[in-house]
Amino acid sequence: MRSLAAMKRAREKEKARLAAQGPQAKQVREVVVPEAITVQELANRMAERSVDVIKSLMKMGVMATINHPLDADTAELIVTEFGHKVKRVSEADVEIGLAGDSDADDQLVARAPVVTIMGHVDHGKTSLLDALRATDVAKHEAGGITQHIGAYKVSLKSGAAITFLDTPGHEAFTAMRARGAKVTDIVVLVVAADDGIQPQTVEAIAHAKAAQVPIIVAINKIDKGDANPDRVRTDLLQHEVALEGYGGDVLGVEVSAKTGKGLDKLEEAILLQSEILDLRANPTRAAQGAIVEAKLERGRGSVATVLVQKGTIKVGDIFVAGEEWGRVRALIDDHGRQVDSAGPSTPVEVLGLTGTPQAGDDFQVVENEARAREVTEFRQRRTREQTAAARARGTLEQMFTKIREGEAKELAVVVKTDVQGSLEAISGSLAKLKTDEVAVRLLHGAVGGITEGDVALAKASQGLIVGFNVRANPQARDLAKRDGIEIRYYSIIYDVIDDIKAALSGLLAPSLREKFLGNAEIRQVFDVSKAGKVAGCRVVEGMVKRGAKVRLLRDQTVIHEGTLKTLRRFKEEVREVQEGYECGMAFENYQDIREGDLIECFEVEEVARTI
Ligand code: GDP
Ligand code: MG
């Protein structure tokens, strides 16, 4: 081993050598900056130390750790600050040319319309789909449409055809749209004539309108004694759906899924609407479409139902589907038959994927395997980077930046409230808010807790969700977290309007923001003679703290807000209780607590808004 003195000498020598060389000329690098990048990765690419990058970010007012994701604009500033050259790469670079050329008019031929059926639960969506499926004339030779592949094509006597998508719900419809797929040409809104407009009917209208897809109303269950189709027609007016003869031009058809009455009229209406839309596609190019459904099946591997939108898919084709790719091993149609190819507006099951894509992903046949790999690898990387960046920044701040830069013209909002009165007040005030450049677009407003559907809707339009005295259910909360959708909770109408107004006019003042601490579920309610009602709780998430503020939630709705009088564990007054533990809680001046209620615990802090 070398002696300590020898090592010291060697170091001195090295120092002297460096000093003699003088300051080294800095090497200027070309730094590739994607849409999102972590501090660490950016430092690596510049060959700089990450602490220096963090310091430089601090000078710009951004507090970051090495794992902190930066958006491309911030990253670019840093790169120039360090004297390097920036090379921005975006989706375009890898995906250029992927979609192929646009088609000349004379290559286009008429294609079948693609229809999604929506409506309130039990109004007869499934029954109607089944009844329409039964009208397929091809069924005689092939035994009817038997295969469940999430979509099927009904051939009519006239030779025309209609493709129906069997999406499991409004969320699925909008989730597909959020992934960039524009698949549905027409929405058939089913309303039961004996039940009228119901909450999910209104929701369906919101989803269809947000997608800018024409609606045809099927007034179902017309066979029933208490059917009142005229009431349906009148009530629809309140939701800005004006049927023919009611001051509008929306087609409305009375049907019975049970007796089959009016089904031919409904099909006629769909074909009429599709004529107006002039739906055409080129069948002779490389296939392009959307994933309707995809799953991993034992013995078959990943299987996807593809709705072909352009071109013709053939066995042996190499394709990209979202972040996955494959080679078509077999094609199976909605009758369960193996086919060699499928053209526009045809749903077909595709075997031969290397992974399972998601509903709504795009489908694209490409030249070769190398191209397929290049695109999917890029997309996988982009998703990883984007989810990280999305988590780091709230939607409102993002929107605000976009508005300021003139990129956005609208602030899309979903509003959920505890009562109709506050819904009307909030949507009314929001509708009036606008500046010269931007306005608020209300995607959906309804009474009730925040659901996955609301998150999907907000995501599809890059909007945010306002919860007024209501909360998101756990699934919705997870989805929002995953997709970086901001949910803002309010309990004062003025605050809602103020925040949105501030965002629109480009003035995000420091604000009081709530910090969620935890939730406790009430397991049992005790009557204690001196203390009044005490809730026996279990902390199901986070923690609860004495002195913090609390809200009582029943069915996702806030029914009381106040402070805690006591927080106990085994008769002992304690400062805080963590997740998984039981405790006793009582509210200051409030007694109406019930088993099953949720106690939300939060603190209020002032934060400066960062942009
Ligand atoms: P979905 O929840 O919208 O899919 O509704 P379903 O198709 O499951 O139908 C709900 C209920 O309504 C079932 O019991 C059906 O038999 C019944 N139903 C559906 N369409 C009709 C109809 O046209 N007439 C009558 N009388 N009942 C119907
Ligand atoms: Mg159903």
XYZ file of C-alpha atoms and ligand atoms in Angstrom:
640
model
C 0.000 0.000 0.000
C 1.191 3.528 -0.715
C 1.953 5.685 2.251
C -0.274 8.609 3.107
C 2.560 10.999 2.336
C 3.021 9.482 -1.131
C -0.676 9.939 -1.886
C -0.534 13.545 -0.739
C 2.457 14.164 -2.964
C 0.700 12.660 -5.942
C -2.300 14.874 -5.358
C -0.198 18.019 -5.100
C 1.469 17.097 -8.382
C -1.864 16.590 -10.107
C -3.116 19.959 -8.796
C -0.038 21.747 -10.045
C -0.418 20.109 -13.437
C -4.031 21.270 -13.741
C -3.143 24.784 -12.619
C -0.402 24.946 -15.258
C -2.893 23.989 -17.965
C -5.067 26.929 -17.054
C -8.841 26.798 -17.029
C -10.038 24.089 -19.343
C -12.092 25.170 -22.318
C -15.641 24.180 -21.655
C -17.001 21.563 -23.935
C -20.255 22.605 -25.503
C -22.612 19.695 -25.932
C -25.739 19.215 -27.895
C -28.266 18.196 -25.292
C -31.325 16.279 -26.354
C -34.325 17.507 -24.373
C -37.537 15.458 -24.502
C -40.962 16.667 -23.363
C -40.094 15.840 -19.776
C -36.819 14.987 -18.082
C -35.600 14.547 -14.514
C -32.968 16.805 -13.010
C -30.594 13.855 -12.729
C -31.004 12.824 -16.349
C -30.617 16.385 -17.568
C -27.410 16.764 -15.567
C -26.114 13.505 -17.060
C -26.855 14.605 -20.581
C -25.028 17.903 -20.067
C -22.231 16.122 -18.193
C -22.714 18.587 -15.360
C -23.112 17.861 -11.666
C -26.716 17.567 -10.529
C -26.076 19.831 -7.539
C -25.128 22.589 -9.960
C -28.321 22.028 -11.876
C -30.320 22.165 -8.663
C -28.556 25.394 -7.672
C -29.288 26.924 -11.011
C -32.935 25.897 -10.715
C -33.060 27.508 -7.294
C -31.901 30.781 -8.810
C -34.908 30.541 -11.105
C -37.140 29.975 -8.103
C -37.685 26.289 -8.674
C -37.067 24.009 -5.727
C -36.151 20.603 -7.034
C -34.552 17.339 -6.037
C -32.635 15.116 -8.428
C -35.689 13.019 -9.176
C -37.808 16.064 -9.874
C -39.177 16.014 -13.425
C -38.779 19.176 -15.481
C -40.772 20.161 -18.507
C -38.994 20.900 -21.761
C -39.157 24.695 -21.374
C -37.504 24.698 -17.973
C -34.938 22.173 -19.140
C -34.111 24.343 -22.140
C -33.463 27.356 -19.904
C -31.082 25.321 -17.796
C -29.238 23.965 -20.809
C -28.637 27.449 -22.235
C -27.672 28.690 -18.787
C -24.875 26.103 -18.752
C -23.798 27.199 -22.210
C -24.835 24.084 -24.066
C -26.915 23.724 -27.190
C -30.453 22.440 -26.996
C -32.013 19.902 -29.276
C -35.685 19.514 -28.578
C -37.168 16.205 -29.600
C -40.840 15.642 -29.655
C -43.362 13.084 -30.620
C -43.195 14.356 -34.163
C -39.648 13.128 -34.755
C -40.363 9.470 -34.285
C -43.955 9.541 -35.335
C -43.493 11.583 -38.488
C -44.961 9.767 -41.424
C -46.517 7.136 -39.206
C -50.058 8.001 -40.177
C -49.218 7.983 -43.882
C -50.466 10.335 -46.567
C -53.955 11.708 -46.633
C -56.236 10.152 -49.198
C -57.282 11.716 -52.441
C -60.981 12.261 -52.815
C -61.386 9.660 -55.569
C -59.902 6.943 -53.355
C -62.609 7.366 -50.749
C -65.611 5.082 -50.624
C -68.598 5.126 -48.300
C -68.163 3.289 -45.009
C -70.584 2.105 -42.340
C -71.309 4.477 -39.429
C -69.902 3.553 -36.021
C -72.455 3.907 -33.252
C -72.173 3.918 -29.463
C -75.254 3.397 -27.328
C -75.423 5.359 -24.088
C -78.020 6.076 -21.448
C -79.149 5.574 -17.878
C -78.842 2.176 -16.241
C -81.786 -0.160 -16.927
C -83.120 2.003 -19.732
C -82.370 -0.853 -22.096
C -78.908 -0.337 -23.643
C -78.015 -4.018 -23.541
C -81.476 -5.095 -24.679
C -81.380 -2.665 -27.560
C -77.928 -3.820 -28.658
C -79.126 -7.414 -28.519
C -82.271 -6.599 -30.478
C -80.286 -4.733 -33.130
C -77.818 -7.578 -33.346
C -80.739 -9.894 -34.060
C -81.657 -7.806 -37.124
C -78.381 -8.808 -38.787
C -79.223 -10.523 -42.083
C -75.910 -12.372 -42.175
C -77.013 -14.384 -39.163
C -78.800 -17.002 -41.248
C -75.710 -18.297 -42.910
C -73.331 -17.796 -39.998
C -75.519 -18.382 -36.957
C -75.785 -14.706 -36.025
C -73.255 -12.483 -34.323
C -72.121 -14.776 -31.582
C -68.700 -13.635 -30.664
C -68.341 -11.011 -27.977
C -65.551 -8.782 -29.168
C -66.839 -5.425 -27.904
C -68.163 -4.357 -31.296
C -70.096 -5.820 -34.162
C -71.313 -4.965 -37.588
C -74.975 -5.416 -38.460
C -75.771 -5.924 -42.136
C -79.211 -4.711 -43.158
C -81.525 -6.014 -45.869
C -80.834 -2.963 -47.988
C -77.181 -3.932 -48.130
C -76.157 -1.102 -45.820
C -74.365 -1.855 -42.565
C -74.017 -0.276 -39.135
C -71.198 -0.942 -36.676
C -72.100 -0.888 -32.984
C -69.578 -0.413 -30.218
C -70.474 -2.207 -27.034
C -68.579 -0.010 -24.591
C -69.150 -0.858 -20.956
C -70.094 2.669 -19.915
C -69.744 6.390 -20.359
C -66.359 6.342 -18.682
C -65.116 3.831 -21.221
C -66.433 5.975 -24.048
C -64.653 9.048 -22.786
C -61.550 7.137 -21.696
C -61.162 6.047 -25.301
C -61.481 9.603 -26.435
C -58.958 10.676 -23.820
C -56.482 8.313 -25.431
C -56.934 10.187 -28.655
C -59.330 7.867 -30.410
C -62.166 9.332 -32.371
C -64.144 6.213 -33.082
C -67.793 6.994 -32.622
C -69.645 8.738 -35.436
C -73.048 8.767 -33.779
C -74.297 8.352 -30.225
C -77.659 6.673 -29.699
C -79.051 7.978 -26.429
C -81.460 5.479 -24.905
C -84.152 6.953 -22.675
C -86.826 4.717 -21.172
C -90.224 6.217 -21.937
C -91.588 5.142 -18.562
C -88.727 6.640 -16.567
C -87.670 9.790 -18.408
C -84.435 11.739 -18.036
C -82.211 10.419 -15.255
C -78.752 11.439 -13.970
C -76.836 9.141 -16.317
C -78.920 10.393 -19.221
C -77.618 13.871 -18.481
C -74.125 12.481 -18.100
C -74.390 10.715 -21.462
C -75.447 13.963 -23.108
C -72.421 15.695 -21.588
C -70.069 12.982 -22.836
C -71.558 13.024 -26.347
C -71.442 16.815 -26.544
C -67.882 16.981 -25.267
C -66.960 14.545 -28.038
C -68.892 16.664 -30.551
C -70.731 13.631 -31.842
C -74.324 13.898 -33.098
C -76.992 12.292 -30.935
C -79.972 10.217 -32.003
C -82.513 9.649 -29.248
C -84.051 6.189 -28.916
C -87.116 6.436 -26.721
C -87.263 2.875 -25.484
C -89.844 0.672 -23.714
C -92.598 2.203 -25.804
C -94.559 -1.045 -25.303
C -95.094 -0.271 -21.644
C -98.461 1.016 -20.397
C -97.001 3.987 -18.559
C -94.729 5.024 -21.428
C -94.732 8.776 -21.932
C -92.537 9.577 -24.939
C -93.708 13.171 -25.192
C -92.520 13.916 -21.702
C -89.092 12.592 -22.701
C -89.080 14.915 -25.709
C -90.047 17.940 -23.638
C -87.648 17.179 -20.807
C -84.743 16.781 -23.224
C -85.152 20.446 -24.132
C -83.876 21.390 -20.683
C -80.642 19.647 -21.542
C -80.248 21.379 -24.858
C -81.272 18.394 -26.901
C -84.031 19.651 -29.178
C -85.755 16.937 -31.188
C -87.416 17.375 -34.546
C -90.758 19.049 -34.041
C -89.483 20.517 -30.767
C -87.524 23.339 -32.279
C -84.468 21.319 -33.195
C -83.148 18.773 -35.650
C -82.070 15.899 -33.409
C -83.605 12.668 -34.653
C -85.792 10.837 -32.155
C -87.253 7.371 -32.617
C -89.709 5.442 -30.471
C -88.575 1.850 -30.036
C -89.146 -1.259 -28.012
C -86.180 -3.518 -27.516
C -88.635 -6.071 -26.210
C -91.085 -6.282 -29.122
C -88.696 -5.043 -31.806
C -91.010 -2.174 -32.703
C -89.262 0.799 -34.302
C -85.876 -0.878 -34.675
C -86.028 -0.476 -38.457
C -86.843 3.219 -37.975
C -83.874 3.585 -35.631
C -81.577 1.989 -38.176
C -82.998 4.270 -40.852
C -82.339 7.296 -38.648
C -78.751 6.165 -38.102
C -78.194 5.750 -41.839
C -79.784 9.117 -42.515
C -77.523 10.778 -39.993
C -74.495 9.038 -41.460
C -75.412 10.266 -44.933
C -75.358 13.797 -43.551
C -71.928 13.105 -42.053
C -70.712 11.797 -45.412
C -68.613 9.014 -43.908
C -65.970 7.740 -46.311
C -62.610 6.001 -46.144
C -59.925 4.606 -48.424
C -59.959 0.808 -48.200
C -56.792 0.259 -50.245
C -54.101 1.580 -47.930
C -52.232 0.252 -44.886
C -54.772 -0.199 -42.103
C -55.332 2.386 -39.410
C -57.814 2.193 -36.584
C -58.415 2.118 -32.859
C -58.324 -0.475 -30.115
C -61.839 -1.084 -28.808
C -60.968 -3.751 -26.301
C -57.833 -5.649 -25.345
C -57.124 -8.424 -22.928
C -54.689 -11.148 -22.089
C -56.230 -14.541 -22.678
C -54.903 -17.846 -21.527
C -53.665 -19.848 -24.490
C -54.177 -17.014 -26.964
C -51.892 -14.355 -25.597
C -52.802 -10.674 -25.923
C -55.940 -10.248 -27.969
C -57.292 -6.913 -29.145
C -60.444 -5.891 -30.921
C -59.508 -3.366 -33.549
C -61.966 -1.136 -35.277
C -60.488 -0.535 -38.698
C -61.039 3.092 -39.692
C -58.997 3.370 -42.876
C -57.373 0.848 -45.169
C -57.513 -2.917 -44.875
C -55.836 -5.074 -42.270
C -54.405 -8.405 -43.426
C -52.882 -11.459 -41.837
C -49.111 -10.999 -41.678
C -49.238 -7.187 -41.295
C -46.869 -5.629 -38.780
C -48.508 -3.017 -36.634
C -48.210 -0.619 -33.718
C -51.021 -0.429 -31.160
C -50.429 2.323 -28.617
C -47.290 1.284 -26.793
C -47.343 -2.283 -28.112
C -46.707 -3.852 -31.471
C -47.233 -7.169 -33.177
C -47.616 -9.179 -36.356
C -51.145 -10.235 -37.292
C -51.266 -13.992 -36.712
C -55.010 -14.351 -37.174
C -58.092 -12.200 -37.639
C -61.459 -13.228 -36.218
C -64.675 -11.419 -37.026
C -67.769 -10.811 -34.885
C -69.280 -14.090 -36.085
C -66.308 -15.988 -34.703
C -64.968 -16.806 -38.164
C -61.341 -16.548 -39.201
C -60.922 -13.988 -41.954
C -57.955 -12.923 -44.051
C -58.645 -9.216 -44.036
C -60.958 -6.501 -42.724
C -61.773 -3.088 -44.191
C -63.055 0.273 -42.882
C -65.673 0.333 -40.082
C -65.132 -3.357 -39.431
C -64.369 -4.615 -35.946
C -62.032 -7.562 -35.887
C -60.161 -9.495 -33.256
C -56.409 -9.428 -33.806
C -54.030 -12.096 -32.539
C -50.292 -11.717 -32.509
C -49.583 -8.823 -30.130
C -46.441 -8.735 -28.032
C -48.216 -6.915 -25.187
C -51.689 -5.733 -24.241
C -52.614 -2.232 -25.436
C -55.389 -0.137 -23.915
C -58.856 0.640 -25.195
C -58.662 3.831 -27.229
C -55.069 3.325 -28.339
C -54.391 3.907 -31.982
C -53.668 1.063 -34.353
C -51.359 1.498 -37.304
C -49.869 -0.937 -39.779
C -46.182 -0.095 -40.402
C -43.497 -1.113 -42.941
C -41.401 -3.383 -40.781
C -40.535 -4.613 -37.339
C -37.750 -2.085 -36.788
C -40.162 0.771 -37.325
C -42.688 -0.825 -34.979
C -40.064 -1.197 -32.268
C -38.806 2.340 -32.698
C -42.271 3.826 -32.284
C -43.330 1.695 -29.327
C -40.059 2.199 -27.463
C -40.386 5.931 -27.903
C -43.993 5.901 -26.704
C -43.209 3.837 -23.638
C -40.435 6.208 -22.680
C -42.614 9.245 -23.275
C -45.387 7.873 -21.076
C -42.945 7.241 -18.248
C -41.568 10.745 -18.497
C -44.931 12.429 -18.875
C -46.600 10.730 -15.939
C -43.728 11.868 -13.784
C -44.048 15.447 -15.018
C -47.830 15.469 -14.737
C -47.665 14.513 -11.092
C -45.383 17.404 -10.345
C -47.686 20.148 -11.551
C -51.371 20.838 -11.068
C -53.729 21.198 -13.968
C -54.746 24.722 -13.062
C -51.148 25.915 -13.070
C -50.583 24.143 -16.374
C -53.704 25.684 -17.844
C -52.662 29.046 -16.569
C -49.305 28.772 -18.322
C -50.978 27.715 -21.531
C -53.460 30.572 -21.338
C -50.692 33.047 -20.719
C -48.776 31.761 -23.685
C -51.868 32.030 -25.807
C -51.990 28.283 -26.401
C -55.294 27.659 -24.694
C -58.574 29.375 -25.411
C -60.698 27.574 -22.899
C -60.543 26.414 -19.343
C -62.486 23.170 -19.266
C -64.135 22.340 -15.952
C -66.235 19.544 -14.475
C -68.307 20.743 -11.515
C -69.772 18.412 -8.897
C -71.735 19.770 -5.961
C -73.741 18.662 -2.951
C -77.002 20.343 -3.919
C -78.682 21.608 -7.081
C -78.704 25.198 -5.803
C -74.944 25.493 -5.555
C -74.536 23.749 -8.904
C -76.699 26.362 -10.568
C -74.944 29.217 -8.805
C -71.482 27.956 -9.725
C -72.216 27.010 -13.326
C -74.069 30.289 -13.836
C -71.154 32.363 -12.551
C -68.556 30.342 -14.435
C -70.438 30.746 -17.687
C -70.231 34.512 -17.271
C -66.490 34.521 -16.609
C -64.461 35.332 -19.649
C -61.732 37.608 -20.879
C -60.962 38.636 -24.432
C -58.903 35.510 -24.968
C -60.346 32.811 -22.824
C -63.583 31.468 -21.473
C -64.704 28.683 -19.205
C -66.139 25.595 -20.808
C -68.357 23.617 -18.462
C -67.855 19.998 -19.496
C -70.334 18.597 -17.053
C -72.135 19.751 -13.952
C -74.054 17.478 -11.632
C -74.959 16.788 -8.049
C -73.024 13.993 -6.367
C -69.561 12.709 -5.509
C -66.712 12.771 -8.023
C -66.496 9.548 -10.023
C -64.097 7.943 -12.473
C -66.340 9.195 -15.252
C -65.751 12.778 -14.178
C -62.008 12.215 -14.169
C -62.142 10.636 -17.619
C -64.176 13.564 -18.907
C -61.767 16.110 -17.453
C -58.814 14.199 -18.854
C -60.189 14.033 -22.366
C -60.455 17.829 -22.467
C -57.436 18.521 -20.273
C -59.683 20.164 -17.752
C -59.919 20.262 -14.021
C -62.529 19.123 -11.553
C -64.209 21.298 -8.978
C -65.736 19.493 -6.015
C -68.056 21.714 -4.032
C -68.791 20.120 -0.683
C -68.337 16.737 -2.306
C -65.393 14.380 -2.505
C -63.960 11.962 -5.007
C -64.431 8.282 -4.385
C -61.181 6.322 -3.946
C -61.167 4.976 -7.523
C -61.615 8.459 -8.937
C -58.899 9.777 -6.664
C -56.447 7.108 -7.804
C -57.267 7.708 -11.436
C -56.831 11.461 -11.029
C -53.500 10.957 -9.315
C -52.324 8.598 -12.034
C -53.373 10.874 -14.872
C -52.350 14.115 -13.244
C -55.879 15.540 -13.225
C -56.392 18.195 -10.614
C -59.372 17.995 -8.294
C -60.021 21.163 -6.329
C -62.266 21.064 -3.314
C -64.205 24.071 -2.168
C -66.808 24.938 0.398
C -67.328 28.604 -0.452
C -68.763 29.527 -3.844
C -66.863 32.789 -3.916
C -63.568 30.880 -3.691
C -64.421 28.774 -6.727
C -65.221 31.790 -8.861
C -62.224 33.675 -7.547
C -59.748 30.925 -8.348
C -61.068 30.347 -11.829
C -61.229 34.058 -12.515
C -57.640 34.424 -11.345
C -56.562 31.646 -13.658
C -58.340 33.221 -16.601
C -56.963 36.688 -16.068
C -53.492 35.422 -15.361
C -53.299 36.395 -11.736
C -52.684 33.492 -9.497
C -52.435 35.056 -6.078
C -50.969 33.227 -3.139
C -53.756 31.175 -1.829
C -54.865 29.235 1.133
C -54.674 25.662 0.215
C -55.886 22.683 2.072
C -53.510 19.964 3.017
C -55.262 16.652 3.315
C -54.129 14.738 6.376
C -56.272 11.643 6.453
C -59.602 9.912 6.656
C -61.185 8.015 9.505
C -64.199 5.810 9.141
C -66.859 5.796 11.856
C -67.353 2.224 13.027
C -69.653 2.829 15.946
C -71.325 5.763 17.684
C -71.370 5.957 21.479
C -73.573 8.122 23.635
C -71.454 9.459 26.445
C -73.573 11.345 28.938
C -71.086 14.141 29.536
C -69.382 14.442 26.160
C -72.380 13.829 23.937
C -71.906 11.650 20.828
C -68.469 10.088 20.382
C -67.446 8.320 17.197
C -65.497 5.098 17.439
C -63.275 5.332 14.354
C -60.545 3.642 12.438
C -58.061 5.743 10.517
C -58.286 4.317 6.999
C -55.896 6.675 5.272
C -53.103 9.021 6.354
C -53.564 10.245 9.904
C -55.740 12.412 12.080
C -54.416 15.165 14.302
C -55.792 17.106 17.201
C -56.279 20.774 16.444
C -56.672 20.097 12.733
C -59.874 20.878 10.918
C -62.381 18.183 10.163
C -65.264 17.507 7.858
C -67.952 14.919 8.183
C -68.682 13.136 4.911
C -71.718 11.009 4.222
C -71.940 9.393 0.772
C -69.103 11.529 -0.552
C -70.914 14.687 0.531
C -69.794 17.164 3.160
C -72.426 17.580 5.830
C -70.458 19.357 8.516
C -67.211 21.244 8.827
C -65.632 22.169 12.120
C -63.060 21.229 14.682
C -62.419 18.208 16.852
C -63.312 18.358 20.488
C -61.545 15.164 21.459
C -59.149 12.682 19.938
C -58.596 9.635 22.060
C -56.938 6.285 22.099
C -57.995 4.007 24.955
C -59.404 6.878 27.033
C -56.129 8.806 26.661
C -56.221 12.135 24.892
C -53.574 11.925 22.098
C -52.000 14.306 19.571
C -52.340 12.169 16.482
C -53.436 8.747 15.317
C -51.930 6.968 12.335
C -53.452 4.855 9.588
C -54.707 1.458 10.664
C -55.356 2.445 14.291
C -58.614 2.967 16.113
C -59.564 6.090 17.965
C -62.447 7.991 19.492
C -63.424 11.355 18.076
C -66.019 13.964 18.939
C -66.884 17.193 17.167
C -67.161 20.606 18.718
C -70.861 21.579 18.823
C -72.040 18.870 16.488
C -73.889 15.657 17.244
C -75.358 14.187 14.058
C -72.773 11.493 13.381
C -73.564 8.040 12.033
C -71.937 4.707 11.526
C -70.318 4.566 8.072
C -69.655 8.311 7.908
C -66.163 9.416 7.032
C -64.208 12.028 8.971
C -61.795 13.948 6.791
C -58.982 15.675 8.575
C -57.095 18.590 6.994
C -54.957 21.628 7.635
C -54.984 24.939 5.832
C -51.713 26.389 4.671
C -50.777 29.405 2.634
C -48.831 28.642 -0.486
C -47.354 30.883 -3.095
C -48.433 29.683 -6.487
C -45.625 28.675 -8.757
C -45.934 28.884 -12.451
P -79.221 -1.361 -19.511
O -78.857 -1.292 -18.065
O -79.439 0.009 -20.071
O -78.289 -2.188 -20.324
O -80.663 -2.037 -19.558
P -81.064 -3.521 -19.916
O -80.979 -3.751 -21.375
O -80.308 -4.441 -19.035
O -82.610 -3.505 -19.564
C -83.081 -3.273 -18.260
C -84.428 -3.897 -18.082
O -85.389 -3.298 -18.930
C -84.446 -5.394 -18.417
O -85.223 -6.049 -17.453
C -85.073 -5.444 -19.779
O -85.778 -6.660 -19.992
C -86.038 -4.265 -19.733
N -86.278 -3.707 -21.054
C -85.354 -3.269 -21.928
N -85.937 -2.794 -23.035
C -87.273 -2.940 -22.872
C -88.420 -2.627 -23.686
O -88.345 -2.116 -24.798
N -89.631 -2.901 -23.146
C -89.776 -3.456 -21.919
N -91.005 -3.688 -21.481
N -88.726 -3.764 -21.155
C -87.499 -3.512 -21.604
Mg -76.517 -3.144 -19.659
